[in-house]
GROMACS .gro file of C-alpha atoms in nm:
model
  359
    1UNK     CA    1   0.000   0.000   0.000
    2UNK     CA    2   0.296   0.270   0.095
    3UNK     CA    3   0.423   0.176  -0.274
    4UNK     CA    4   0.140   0.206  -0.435
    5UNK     CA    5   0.138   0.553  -0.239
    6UNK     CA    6   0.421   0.698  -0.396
    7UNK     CA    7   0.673   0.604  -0.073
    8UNK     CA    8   1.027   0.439  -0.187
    9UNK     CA    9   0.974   0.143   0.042
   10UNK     CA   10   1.249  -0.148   0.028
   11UNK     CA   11   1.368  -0.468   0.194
   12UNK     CA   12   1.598  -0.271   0.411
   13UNK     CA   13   1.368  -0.055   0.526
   14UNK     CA   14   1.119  -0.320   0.598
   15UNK     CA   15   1.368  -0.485   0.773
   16UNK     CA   16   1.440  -0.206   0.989
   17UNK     CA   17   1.072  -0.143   1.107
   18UNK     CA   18   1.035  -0.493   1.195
   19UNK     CA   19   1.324  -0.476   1.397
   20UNK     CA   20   1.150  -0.157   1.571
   21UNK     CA   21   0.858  -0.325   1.597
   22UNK     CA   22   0.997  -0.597   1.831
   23UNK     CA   23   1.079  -0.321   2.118
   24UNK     CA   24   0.731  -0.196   2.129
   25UNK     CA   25   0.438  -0.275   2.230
   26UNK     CA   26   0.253  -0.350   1.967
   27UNK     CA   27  -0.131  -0.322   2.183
   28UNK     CA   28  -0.016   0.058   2.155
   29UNK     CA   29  -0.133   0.241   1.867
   30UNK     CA   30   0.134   0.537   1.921
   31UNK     CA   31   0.410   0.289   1.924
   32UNK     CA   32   0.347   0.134   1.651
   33UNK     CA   33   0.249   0.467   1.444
   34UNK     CA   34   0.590   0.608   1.556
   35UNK     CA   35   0.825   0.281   1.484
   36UNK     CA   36   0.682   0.265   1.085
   37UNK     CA   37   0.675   0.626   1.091
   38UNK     CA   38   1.088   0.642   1.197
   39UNK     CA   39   1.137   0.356   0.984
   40UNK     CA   40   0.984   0.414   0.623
   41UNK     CA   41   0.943   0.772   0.569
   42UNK     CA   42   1.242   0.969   0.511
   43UNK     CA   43   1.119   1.253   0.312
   44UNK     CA   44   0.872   1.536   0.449
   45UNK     CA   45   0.639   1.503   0.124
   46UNK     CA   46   0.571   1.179   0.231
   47UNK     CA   47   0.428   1.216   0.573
   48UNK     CA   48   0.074   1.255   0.435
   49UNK     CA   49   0.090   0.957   0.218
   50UNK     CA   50   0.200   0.777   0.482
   51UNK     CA   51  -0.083   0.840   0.756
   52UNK     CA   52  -0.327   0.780   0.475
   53UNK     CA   53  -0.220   0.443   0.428
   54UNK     CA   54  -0.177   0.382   0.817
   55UNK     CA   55  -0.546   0.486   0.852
   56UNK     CA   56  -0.650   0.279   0.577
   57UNK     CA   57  -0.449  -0.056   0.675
   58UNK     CA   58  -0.465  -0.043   1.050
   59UNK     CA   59  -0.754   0.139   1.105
   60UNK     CA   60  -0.959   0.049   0.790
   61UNK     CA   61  -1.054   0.443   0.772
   62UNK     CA   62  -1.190   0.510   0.471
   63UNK     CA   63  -0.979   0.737   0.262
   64UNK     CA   64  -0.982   0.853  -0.095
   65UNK     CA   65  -0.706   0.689  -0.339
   66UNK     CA   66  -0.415   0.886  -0.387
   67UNK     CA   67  -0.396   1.033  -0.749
   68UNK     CA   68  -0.073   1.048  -0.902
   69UNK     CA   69  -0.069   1.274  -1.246
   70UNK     CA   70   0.130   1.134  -1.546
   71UNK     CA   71   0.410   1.337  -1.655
   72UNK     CA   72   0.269   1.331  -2.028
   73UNK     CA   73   0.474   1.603  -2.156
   74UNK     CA   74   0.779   1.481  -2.033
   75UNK     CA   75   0.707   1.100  -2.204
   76UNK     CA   76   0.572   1.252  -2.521
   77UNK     CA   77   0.924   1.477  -2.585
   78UNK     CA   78   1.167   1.192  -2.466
   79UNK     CA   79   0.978   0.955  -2.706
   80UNK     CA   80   0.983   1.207  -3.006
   81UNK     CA   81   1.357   1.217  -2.866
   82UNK     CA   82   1.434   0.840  -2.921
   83UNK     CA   83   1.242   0.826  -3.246
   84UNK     CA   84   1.456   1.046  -3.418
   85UNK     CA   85   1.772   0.892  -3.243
   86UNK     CA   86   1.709   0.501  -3.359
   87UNK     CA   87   2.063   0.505  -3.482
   88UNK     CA   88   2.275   0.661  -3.249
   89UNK     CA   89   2.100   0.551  -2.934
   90UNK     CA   90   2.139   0.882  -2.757
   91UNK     CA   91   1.859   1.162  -2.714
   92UNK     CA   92   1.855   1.471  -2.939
   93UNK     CA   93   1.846   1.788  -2.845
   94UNK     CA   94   1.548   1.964  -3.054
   95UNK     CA   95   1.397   2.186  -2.865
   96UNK     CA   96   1.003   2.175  -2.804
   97UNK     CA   97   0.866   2.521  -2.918
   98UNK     CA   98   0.563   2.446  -2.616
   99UNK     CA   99   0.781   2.351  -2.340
  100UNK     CA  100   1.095   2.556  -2.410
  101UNK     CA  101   1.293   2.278  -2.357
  102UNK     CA  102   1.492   1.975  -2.516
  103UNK     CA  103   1.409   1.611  -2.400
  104UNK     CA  104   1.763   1.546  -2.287
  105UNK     CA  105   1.768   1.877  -2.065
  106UNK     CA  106   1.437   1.670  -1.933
  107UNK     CA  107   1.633   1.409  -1.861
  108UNK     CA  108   1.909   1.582  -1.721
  109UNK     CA  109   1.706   1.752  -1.476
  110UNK     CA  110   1.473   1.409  -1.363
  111UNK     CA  111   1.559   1.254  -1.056
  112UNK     CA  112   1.674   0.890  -1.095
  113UNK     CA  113   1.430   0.789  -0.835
  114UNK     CA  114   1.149   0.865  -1.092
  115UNK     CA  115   1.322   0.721  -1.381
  116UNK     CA  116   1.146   0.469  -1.612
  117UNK     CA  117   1.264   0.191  -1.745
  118UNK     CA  118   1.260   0.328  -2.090
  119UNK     CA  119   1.499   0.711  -1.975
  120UNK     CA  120   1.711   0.428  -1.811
  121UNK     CA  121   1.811   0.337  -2.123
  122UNK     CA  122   1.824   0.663  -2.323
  123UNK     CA  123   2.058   0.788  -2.013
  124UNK     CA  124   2.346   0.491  -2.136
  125UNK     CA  125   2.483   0.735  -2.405
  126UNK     CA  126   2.441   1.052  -2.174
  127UNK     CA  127   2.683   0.855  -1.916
  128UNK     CA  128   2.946   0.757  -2.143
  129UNK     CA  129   2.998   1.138  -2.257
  130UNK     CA  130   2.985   1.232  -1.853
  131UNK     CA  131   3.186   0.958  -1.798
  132UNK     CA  132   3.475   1.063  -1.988
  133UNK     CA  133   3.605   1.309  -1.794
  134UNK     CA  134   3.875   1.169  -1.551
  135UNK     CA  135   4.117   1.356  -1.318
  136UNK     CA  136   4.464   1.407  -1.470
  137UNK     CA  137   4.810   1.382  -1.394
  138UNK     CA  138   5.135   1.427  -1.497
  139UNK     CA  139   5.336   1.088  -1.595
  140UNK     CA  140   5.601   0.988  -1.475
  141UNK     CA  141   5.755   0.849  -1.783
  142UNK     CA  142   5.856   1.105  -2.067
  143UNK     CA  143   5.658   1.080  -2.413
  144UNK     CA  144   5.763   1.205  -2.753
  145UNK     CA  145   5.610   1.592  -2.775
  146UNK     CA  146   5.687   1.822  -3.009
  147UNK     CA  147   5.706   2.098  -2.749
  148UNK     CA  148   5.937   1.893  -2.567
  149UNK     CA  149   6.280   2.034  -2.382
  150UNK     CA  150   6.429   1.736  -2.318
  151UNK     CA  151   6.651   1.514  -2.594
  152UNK     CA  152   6.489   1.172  -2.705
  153UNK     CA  153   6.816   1.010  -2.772
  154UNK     CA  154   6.680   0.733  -2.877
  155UNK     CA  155   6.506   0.851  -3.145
  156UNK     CA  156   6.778   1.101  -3.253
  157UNK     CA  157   7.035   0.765  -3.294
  158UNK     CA  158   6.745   0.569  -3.466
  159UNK     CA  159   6.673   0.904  -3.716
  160UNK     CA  160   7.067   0.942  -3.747
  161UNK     CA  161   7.087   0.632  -3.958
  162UNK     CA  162   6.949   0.768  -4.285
  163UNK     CA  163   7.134   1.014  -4.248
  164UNK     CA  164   7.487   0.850  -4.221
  165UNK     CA  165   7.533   0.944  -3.852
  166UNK     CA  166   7.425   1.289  -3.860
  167UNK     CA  167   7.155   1.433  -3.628
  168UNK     CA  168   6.928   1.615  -3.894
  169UNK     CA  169   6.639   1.634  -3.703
  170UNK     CA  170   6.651   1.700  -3.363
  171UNK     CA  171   6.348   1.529  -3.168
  172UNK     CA  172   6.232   1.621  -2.739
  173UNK     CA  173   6.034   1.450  -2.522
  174UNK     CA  174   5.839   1.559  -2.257
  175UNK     CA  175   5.576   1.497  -1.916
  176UNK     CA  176   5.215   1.441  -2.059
  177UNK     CA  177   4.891   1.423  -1.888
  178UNK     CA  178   4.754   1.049  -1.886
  179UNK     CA  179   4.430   1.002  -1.690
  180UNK     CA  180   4.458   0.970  -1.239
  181UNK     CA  181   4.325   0.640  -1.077
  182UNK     CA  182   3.997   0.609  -0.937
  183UNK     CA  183   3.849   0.381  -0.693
  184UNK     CA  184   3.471   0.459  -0.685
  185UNK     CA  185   3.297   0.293  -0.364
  186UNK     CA  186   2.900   0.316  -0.390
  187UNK     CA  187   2.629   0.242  -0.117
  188UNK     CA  188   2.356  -0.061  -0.258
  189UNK     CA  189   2.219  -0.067   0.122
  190UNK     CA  190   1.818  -0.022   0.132
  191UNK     CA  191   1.815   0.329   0.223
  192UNK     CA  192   2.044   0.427  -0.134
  193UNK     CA  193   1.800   0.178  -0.351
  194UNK     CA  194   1.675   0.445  -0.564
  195UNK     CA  195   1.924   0.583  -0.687
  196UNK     CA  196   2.196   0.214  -0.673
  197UNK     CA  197   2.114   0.130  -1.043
  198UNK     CA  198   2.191   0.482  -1.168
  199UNK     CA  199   2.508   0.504  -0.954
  200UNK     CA  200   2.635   0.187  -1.060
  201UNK     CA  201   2.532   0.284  -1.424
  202UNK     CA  202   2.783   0.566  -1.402
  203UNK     CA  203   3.010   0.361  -1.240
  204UNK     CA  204   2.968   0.122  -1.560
  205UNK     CA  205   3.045   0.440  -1.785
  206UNK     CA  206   3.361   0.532  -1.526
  207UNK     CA  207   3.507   0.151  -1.549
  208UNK     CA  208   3.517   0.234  -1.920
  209UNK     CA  209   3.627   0.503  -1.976
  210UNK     CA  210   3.958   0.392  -1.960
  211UNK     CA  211   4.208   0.217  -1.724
  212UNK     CA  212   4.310   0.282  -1.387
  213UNK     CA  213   3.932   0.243  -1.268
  214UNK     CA  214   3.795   0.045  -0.950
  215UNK     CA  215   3.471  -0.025  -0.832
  216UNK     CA  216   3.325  -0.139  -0.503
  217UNK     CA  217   3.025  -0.161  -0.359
  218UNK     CA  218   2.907  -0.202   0.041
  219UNK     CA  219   2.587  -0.197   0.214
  220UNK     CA  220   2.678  -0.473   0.511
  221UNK     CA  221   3.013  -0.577   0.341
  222UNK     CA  222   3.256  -0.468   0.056
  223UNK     CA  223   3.248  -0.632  -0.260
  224UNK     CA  224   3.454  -0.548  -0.580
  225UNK     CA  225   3.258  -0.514  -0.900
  226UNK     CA  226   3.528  -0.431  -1.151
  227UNK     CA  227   3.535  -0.760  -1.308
  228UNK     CA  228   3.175  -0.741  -1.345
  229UNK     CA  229   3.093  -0.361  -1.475
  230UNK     CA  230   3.368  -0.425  -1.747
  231UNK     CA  231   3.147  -0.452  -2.092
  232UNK     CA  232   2.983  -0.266  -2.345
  233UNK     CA  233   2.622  -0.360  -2.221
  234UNK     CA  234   2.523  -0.167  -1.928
  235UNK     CA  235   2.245  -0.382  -1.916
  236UNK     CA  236   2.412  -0.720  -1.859
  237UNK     CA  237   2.703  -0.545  -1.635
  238UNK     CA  238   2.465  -0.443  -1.389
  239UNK     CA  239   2.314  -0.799  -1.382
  240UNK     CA  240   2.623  -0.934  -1.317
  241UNK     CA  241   2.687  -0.681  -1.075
  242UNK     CA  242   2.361  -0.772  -0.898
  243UNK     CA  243   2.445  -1.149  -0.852
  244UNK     CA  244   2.808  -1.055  -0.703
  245UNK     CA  245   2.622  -0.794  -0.432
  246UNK     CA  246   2.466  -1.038  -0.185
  247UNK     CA  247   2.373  -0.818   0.041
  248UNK     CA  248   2.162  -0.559  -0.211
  249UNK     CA  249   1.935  -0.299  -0.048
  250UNK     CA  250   1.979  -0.462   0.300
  251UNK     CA  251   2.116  -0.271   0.613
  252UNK     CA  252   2.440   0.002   0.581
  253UNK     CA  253   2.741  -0.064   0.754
  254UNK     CA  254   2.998   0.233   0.609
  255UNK     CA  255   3.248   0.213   0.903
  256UNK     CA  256   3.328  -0.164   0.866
  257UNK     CA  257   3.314  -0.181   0.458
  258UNK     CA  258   3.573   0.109   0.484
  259UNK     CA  259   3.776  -0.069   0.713
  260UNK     CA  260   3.795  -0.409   0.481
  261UNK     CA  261   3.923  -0.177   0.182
  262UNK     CA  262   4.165  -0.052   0.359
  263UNK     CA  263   4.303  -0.348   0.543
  264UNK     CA  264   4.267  -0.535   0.198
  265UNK     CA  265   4.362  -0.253  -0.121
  266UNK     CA  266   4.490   0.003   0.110
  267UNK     CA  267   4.774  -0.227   0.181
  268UNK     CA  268   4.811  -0.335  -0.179
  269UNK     CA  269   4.782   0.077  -0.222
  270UNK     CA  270   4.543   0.115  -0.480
  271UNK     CA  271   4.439   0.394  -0.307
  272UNK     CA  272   4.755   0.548  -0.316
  273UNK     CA  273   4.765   0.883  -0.551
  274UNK     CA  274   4.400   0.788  -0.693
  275UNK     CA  275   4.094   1.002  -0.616
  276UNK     CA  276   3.853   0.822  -0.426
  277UNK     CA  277   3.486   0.873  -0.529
  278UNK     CA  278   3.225   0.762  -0.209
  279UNK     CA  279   2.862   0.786  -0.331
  280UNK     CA  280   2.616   0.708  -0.031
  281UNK     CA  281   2.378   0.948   0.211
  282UNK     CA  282   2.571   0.860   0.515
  283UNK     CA  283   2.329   0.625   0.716
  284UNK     CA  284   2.550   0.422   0.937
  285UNK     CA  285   2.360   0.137   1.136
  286UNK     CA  286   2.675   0.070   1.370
  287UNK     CA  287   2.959   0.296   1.539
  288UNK     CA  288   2.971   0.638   1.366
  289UNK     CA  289   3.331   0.628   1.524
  290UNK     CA  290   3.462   0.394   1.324
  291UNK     CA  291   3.333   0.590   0.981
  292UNK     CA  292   3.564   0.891   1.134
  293UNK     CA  293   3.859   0.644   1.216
  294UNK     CA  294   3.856   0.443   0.884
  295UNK     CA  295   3.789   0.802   0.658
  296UNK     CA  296   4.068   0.942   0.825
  297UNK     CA  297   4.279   0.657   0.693
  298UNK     CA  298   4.167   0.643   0.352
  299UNK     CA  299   4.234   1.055   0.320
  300UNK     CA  300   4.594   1.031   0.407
  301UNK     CA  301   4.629   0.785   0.104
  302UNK     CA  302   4.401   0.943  -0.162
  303UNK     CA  303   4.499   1.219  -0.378
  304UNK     CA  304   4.106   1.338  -0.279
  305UNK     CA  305   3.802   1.225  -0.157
  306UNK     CA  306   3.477   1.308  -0.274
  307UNK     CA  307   3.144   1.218  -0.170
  308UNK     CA  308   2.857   1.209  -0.347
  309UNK     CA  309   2.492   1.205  -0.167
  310UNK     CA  310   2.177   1.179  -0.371
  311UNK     CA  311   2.046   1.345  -0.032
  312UNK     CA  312   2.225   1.676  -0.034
  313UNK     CA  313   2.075   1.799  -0.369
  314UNK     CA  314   1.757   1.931  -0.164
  315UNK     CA  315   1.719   2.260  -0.021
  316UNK     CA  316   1.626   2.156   0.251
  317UNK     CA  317   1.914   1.862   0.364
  318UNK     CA  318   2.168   1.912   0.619
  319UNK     CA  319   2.443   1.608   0.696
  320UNK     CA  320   2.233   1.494   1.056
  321UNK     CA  321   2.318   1.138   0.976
  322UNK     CA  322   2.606   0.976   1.232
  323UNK     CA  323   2.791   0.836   0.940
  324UNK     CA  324   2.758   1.142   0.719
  325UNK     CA  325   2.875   1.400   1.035
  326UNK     CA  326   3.174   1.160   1.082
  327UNK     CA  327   3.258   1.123   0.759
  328UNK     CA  328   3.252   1.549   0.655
  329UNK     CA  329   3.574   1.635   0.850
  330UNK     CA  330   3.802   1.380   0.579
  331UNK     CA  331   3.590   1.476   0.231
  332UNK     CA  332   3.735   1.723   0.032
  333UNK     CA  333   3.450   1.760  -0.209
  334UNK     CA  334   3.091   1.694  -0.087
  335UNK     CA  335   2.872   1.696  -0.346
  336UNK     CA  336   2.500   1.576  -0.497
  337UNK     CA  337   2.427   1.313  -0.709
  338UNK     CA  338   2.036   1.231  -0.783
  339UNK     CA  339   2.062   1.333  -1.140
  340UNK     CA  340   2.243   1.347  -1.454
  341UNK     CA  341   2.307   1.739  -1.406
  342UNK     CA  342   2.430   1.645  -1.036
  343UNK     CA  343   2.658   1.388  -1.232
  344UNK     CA  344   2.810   1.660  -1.476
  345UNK     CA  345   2.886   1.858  -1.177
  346UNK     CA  346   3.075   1.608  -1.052
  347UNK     CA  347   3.246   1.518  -1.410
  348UNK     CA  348   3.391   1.889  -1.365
  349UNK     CA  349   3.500   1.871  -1.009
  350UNK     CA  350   3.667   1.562  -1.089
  351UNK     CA  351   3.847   1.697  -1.441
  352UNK     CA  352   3.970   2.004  -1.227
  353UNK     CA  353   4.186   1.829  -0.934
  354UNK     CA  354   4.494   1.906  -0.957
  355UNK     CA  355   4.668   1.965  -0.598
  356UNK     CA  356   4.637   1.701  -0.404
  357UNK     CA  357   4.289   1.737  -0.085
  358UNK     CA  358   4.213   2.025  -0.313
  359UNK     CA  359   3.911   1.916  -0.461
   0.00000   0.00000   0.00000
């Protein structure tokens, strides 16, 4: 009934109000109005749904069905969109003279929590091009350039020989930019469940776009998903991925899944120089502490941390969560992520480190 009702109602959340609901007493009306309450509601929009259906289940009030109203503007322009993009994929960008304003700015602006399965689809191409842009660094190694300073040697001898021994053309080498790791750690717990498959859709994109990419996944334990995300079909990556998570939308434990990457791949330092991309709203189940403890390991070994919190994009958020508040003090980017525009905003953040905590 709460689903039907608009509320974003999953098996960890169910699992948490059941666990509420053996501490009360459950003769008590207040009790158990208060434990669901706590439990599945977590925005303020949804506090009227939810007594509705608590009056209609419980107390078998009658109420009046809740009427949701189809977005038909926004279907009609993103189908026009993928009509006239059968080949390419992607969604164009002709403007509707009503609305004022292209399907894929539509898109961009749409929450992923209201996302069909249709816009998931038509988003693929739109995450590839976001996607693309990594964090850069200088390499180590030097690289032919034709701005170099430096002598190639090498290449001078090798040229030399049609020449009999004389250096006719002079060639440098130089420090290029080649893309910066990045380990990308993303919350599939029950309370993140709306917006998991569009994270890890990104993440998807981010795996490849290149090498030098990791990706992990926690909700009660850490599991890699590299191996799995690697592949042009999003689709079938993120099934894969799904079979490797065991513990999918179930119950949040940040502090400890930080603590098994960095006993496991901070020793092997795979954190070491990379940015480190955290995308979760914070909720921690056990010892806040231990978030604090375990972030402030993980920042002395990244380059830069940045979190990204579907959460944070509304006006009216502030970082109360125990995991979240622990967490702040070792982020050097905090940032939202519940839509594709949230998602180019972090594209930019990331394509502009260059110092190292100076996101």
């Amino acid at each position: 009934m709460l689903r039907e009702a608009g509320l974003e109602v999953g098996p960890g959340r169910l699992a948490d109000s059941l666990t509420g609901l053996d501490h009360v007493e459950l003769e008590r009306q207040d009790d158990v109005y208060w434990t669901l309450r706590q439990t599945l509601v977590s925005r303020a929009e949804d506090l009227e749904r939810f007594d509705r259906a608590f009056r209609a289940w419980f107390l078998r009030a009658p109420v009046a069905p809740v009427m949701r109203q189809p977005r038909v503007e926004s279907i009609r322009l993103v189908r026009k969109a993928a009509e006239g993009s059968r080949d390419s994929g992607l969604p164009q960008s002709d403007e509707d003279p009503k609305s004022g304003f292209s399907a894929e700015e539509l898109l961009r602006a749409k929450d992923f929590s209201e996302l069909t399965q249709a816009e998931f689809k038509q988003i693929q191409g739109l995450m590839r091009e976001i996607a693309s842009d990594r964090p850069q660094r200088r390499s180590r190694r030097l690289r032919p350039h034709h701005q170099g300073r430096q002598l190639d040697l090498r290449q001078l001898v090798r040229s030399s020989l049609a020449t009999g021994g004389d250096a006719a053309q002079l060639s440098f080498r130089r420090r290029v930019e080649v893309p910066r790791k990045v380990v990308a750690l993303c919350d599939v717990s029950g309370s993140m469940e709306a917006y998991s498959r569009a994270l890890l859709l990104y993440l998807h994109a981010l795996v490849g776009s290149g090498r030098g990419v990791e990706a992990f996944a926690f909700g009660t334990r850490l599991t890699r998903l590299t191996h799995e995300l690697v592949g042009r079909d999003p689709e079938r990556a993120l099934a894969a991925a799904s079979k490797r998570v065991n513990d999918w939308s179930g119950g949040t434990r940040i502090g400890a899944s930080l603590k098994a990457f960095n006993d496991e791949w901070g020793k092997r330092a795979l954190t070491r120089g990379a940015v480190v991309l955290i995308a979760s709203d914070g909720w921690e189940r056990e010892d806040a502490g231990q978030v604090a403890f375990e972030m402030a390991r993980l920042a002395r070994q990244a380059f830069a941390v940045v979190w990204l919190n579907p959460l944070k994009g509304h006006p009216e958020y502030q970082p109360l969560a125990g995991g979240m508040r622990a967490a702040l003090p070792y982020v050097d980017r905090f940032l939202p992520g519940a839509n594709l525009a949230d998602l180019q905003g972090l594209a930019e953040v990331l394509s502009g480190i260059e110092r190292r905590h100076a996101a």
